[in-house]
XYZ file of C-alpha atoms in Angstrom:
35
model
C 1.772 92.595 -141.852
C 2.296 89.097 -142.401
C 1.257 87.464 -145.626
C -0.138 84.553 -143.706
C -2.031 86.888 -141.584
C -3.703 88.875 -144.542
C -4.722 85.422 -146.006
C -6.296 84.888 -142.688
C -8.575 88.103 -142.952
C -9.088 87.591 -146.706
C -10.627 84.635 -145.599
C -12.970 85.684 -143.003
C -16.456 86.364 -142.799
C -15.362 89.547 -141.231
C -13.105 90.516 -144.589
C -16.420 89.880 -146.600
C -18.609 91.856 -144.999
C -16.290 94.919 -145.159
C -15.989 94.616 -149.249
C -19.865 94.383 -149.021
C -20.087 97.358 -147.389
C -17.057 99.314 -149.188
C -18.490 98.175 -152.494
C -22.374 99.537 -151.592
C -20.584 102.691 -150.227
C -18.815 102.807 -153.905
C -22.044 102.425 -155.514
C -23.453 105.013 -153.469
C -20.856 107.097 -154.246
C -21.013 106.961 -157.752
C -24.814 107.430 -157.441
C -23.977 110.630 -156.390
C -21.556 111.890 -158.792
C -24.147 110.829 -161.387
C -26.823 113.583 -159.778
């Protein structure tokens, strides 16, 4: 993909809401190794 075009997802609200959700699935994740 285009650099430019990756900058324009980075950027988005979209983009943000993703790494919120693929960073509480992380934590979740880790939750579970812990038990």
């Amino acid at each position: 993909m285009p650099a430019h075009f990756l900058l324009e997802i980075h950027q988005s609200d979209h983009c943000r809401n993703v790494r919120h959700t693929h960073n509480h699935l992380l934590a979740y994740s880790q939750m579970q190794l812990i038990y």
